[in-house]
């Protein structure tokens, strides 16, 4: 994945590939609660977490998704600087 | 693929899929009561009105109810499309539930007005569903086996409905169809079971087995081949039937489907064996039992084509109840708790302590239902093969109990409310 945020923020990796629903959502939302403005979260998952996107939007978070041909994804989540 | 700023808050309101899921076991219990009341007689001929009612209580009342509810819920996850006119789904449920009741009741009581009126309601409700789902399915690219399987499935359902309508109209005397009734019935049955039910279960299985059981992704090349084999049989069987070719040709027409389903079986067994988390829950048991029934139904299917009478009831039990009902029953224990959790508890994450999925439907409850469900099917199969009336009735009683147990478990889950935030 290439993104400007990766170069400017401290990245915390959260690997959800071995997690069953709804564990990825719980793990990501717990992690974003603790995330500060200098940080971003990189989620790895087996599939697109469609139910997570509205939760991120509700929290005013930005995200960037990259999907591989096998359906696995990398999702970059960050908070826009004020 | 790179996507920025996706807005995917398009999941249907929770009441839409849940109303379908809660209704299915009620129709299951009605089918069980009919077994209890009619016994062995129910499996003597596929033309008996009670048998037609029983078949539709299961295929429409249970299977279609769950598959339609799941389609509304999962189309976003499975194919990424949005279902249009979602509020119509509540009318689809109402039409389907009322239609099946009137249709089966009309057949059992030989009440033609109720039967024909309900059939029209039923055809209308199913047609709305077909239009809604087709709208979603044909607007996305069919670049994945799941999408193609779902497209074949929905087209098969549309044709099954048309053939069902033709049969009903012919019985009512509304029109004359220049084909033999048993020919139409054979194609109606094939498109319904192999096209609509099997293609949907297989196509959804490609996606949900890795998702629910932490298995490796379903091999894409194998998945394409399975779908092509199923499609080939679905195309061949009507041609062979219309040309009135003999049973050897019919067997040949089903051969690709048999190969495809064999590949599906072998691949799933391998995926289950190599899954990353080895925990065994009851939903996995339902899948395993369903696949076992599918395995035994393949040779029986050939016997049925060769000489229909003795094998039909047994085939129906294996394929419809043993495979399709078992798999859908198990899937409800995955889908319903997730829906309840997603809609009612996930908004509270980080604010209060929220229950886990296993707190919404405990595996112990599911296991208790499984312990009634499986013997009911085994006894029914034994009762049909051995032509033992008391065994069929006993199985009917057990099946009614299993259906009610499922309903109570799901109903309790649907009543769970989130805690108030102070």
PDB file of C-alpha atoms in Angstrom, chain A residues 17-23 25-26 29 46-47 50-51 53-55 57 59 63-67, chain B residues 1-9 77 210-214 276-277 338 341-342 346-347 349 357:
ATOM      1  CA  UNK A  17      -6.942 -12.197   9.318  1.00  0.00           C
ATOM      2  CA  UNK A  18      -7.320 -14.817  12.034  1.00  0.00           C
ATOM      3  CA  UNK A  19     -10.340 -13.190  13.660  1.00  0.00           C
ATOM      4  CA  UNK A  20     -14.002 -14.152  13.336  1.00  0.00           C
ATOM      5  CA  UNK A  21     -16.794 -11.572  13.042  1.00  0.00           C
ATOM      6  CA  UNK A  22     -17.368  -9.385  15.011  1.00  0.00           C
ATOM      7  CA  UNK A  23     -13.883  -9.520  16.556  1.00  0.00           C
ATOM      8  CA  UNK A  25     -14.793  -4.564  14.387  1.00  0.00           C
ATOM      9  CA  UNK A  26     -14.325  -4.716  18.165  1.00  0.00           C
ATOM     10  CA  UNK A  29     -12.914   0.364  17.166  1.00  0.00           C
ATOM     11  CA  UNK A  46      -9.523 -11.456   4.713  1.00  0.00           C
ATOM     12  CA  UNK A  47     -12.401  -9.436   3.268  1.00  0.00           C
ATOM     13  CA  UNK A  50     -18.509  -3.491   4.987  1.00  0.00           C
ATOM     14  CA  UNK A  51     -20.145  -3.058   8.388  1.00  0.00           C
ATOM     15  CA  UNK A  53     -17.221   1.702   7.304  1.00  0.00           C
ATOM     16  CA  UNK A  54     -20.359   3.387   8.715  1.00  0.00           C
ATOM     17  CA  UNK A  55     -18.872   3.142  12.229  1.00  0.00           C
ATOM     18  CA  UNK A  57     -17.752   7.568   9.301  1.00  0.00           C
ATOM     19  CA  UNK A  59     -16.582   8.783  14.352  1.00  0.00           C
ATOM     20  CA  UNK A  63      -9.979   5.698   5.597  1.00  0.00           C
ATOM     21  CA  UNK A  64      -8.346   4.312   2.490  1.00  0.00           C
ATOM     22  CA  UNK A  65      -8.985   0.767   1.269  1.00  0.00           C
ATOM     23  CA  UNK A  66      -6.848  -1.424  -0.935  1.00  0.00           C
ATOM     24  CA  UNK A  67      -8.311  -4.742  -2.037  1.00  0.00           C
TER      25      UNK A  67
ATOM     26  CA  UNK B   1      -8.503  -2.363  -6.507  1.00  0.00           C
ATOM     27  CA  UNK B   2      -8.147   0.905  -4.654  1.00  0.00           C
ATOM     28  CA  UNK B   3     -11.165   2.577  -3.193  1.00  0.00           C
ATOM     29  CA  UNK B   4     -11.370   5.793  -1.273  1.00  0.00           C
ATOM     30  CA  UNK B   5     -14.279   7.078   0.776  1.00  0.00           C
ATOM     31  CA  UNK B   6     -16.642   4.174   0.334  1.00  0.00           C
ATOM     32  CA  UNK B   7     -20.063   4.798   1.762  1.00  0.00           C
ATOM     33  CA  UNK B   8     -21.507   1.424   2.509  1.00  0.00           C
ATOM     34  CA  UNK B   9     -24.145   2.104   5.112  1.00  0.00           C
ATOM     35  CA  UNK B  77     -21.424  -8.362   1.610  1.00  0.00           C
ATOM     36  CA  UNK B 210     -13.992 -19.103   4.766  1.00  0.00           C
ATOM     37  CA  UNK B 211     -15.622 -16.145   6.536  1.00  0.00           C
ATOM     38  CA  UNK B 212     -17.453 -18.072   9.266  1.00  0.00           C
ATOM     39  CA  UNK B 213     -14.954 -20.868   9.891  1.00  0.00           C
ATOM     40  CA  UNK B 214     -11.585 -19.171   9.258  1.00  0.00           C
ATOM     41  CA  UNK B 276      -7.166 -22.096  11.050  1.00  0.00           C
ATOM     42  CA  UNK B 277      -9.270 -22.343  14.196  1.00  0.00           C
ATOM     43  CA  UNK B 338     -24.511 -11.291  14.213  1.00  0.00           C
ATOM     44  CA  UNK B 341     -25.112  -7.726  17.701  1.00  0.00           C
ATOM     45  CA  UNK B 342     -24.449  -5.434  14.731  1.00  0.00           C
ATOM     46  CA  UNK B 346     -22.114  -2.527  18.088  1.00  0.00           C
ATOM     47  CA  UNK B 347     -23.163   1.169  18.389  1.00  0.00           C
ATOM     48  CA  UNK B 349     -18.845  -0.368  21.673  1.00  0.00           C
ATOM     49  CA  UNK B 357     -22.301 -13.308  19.823  1.00  0.00           C
TER      50      UNK B 357
END
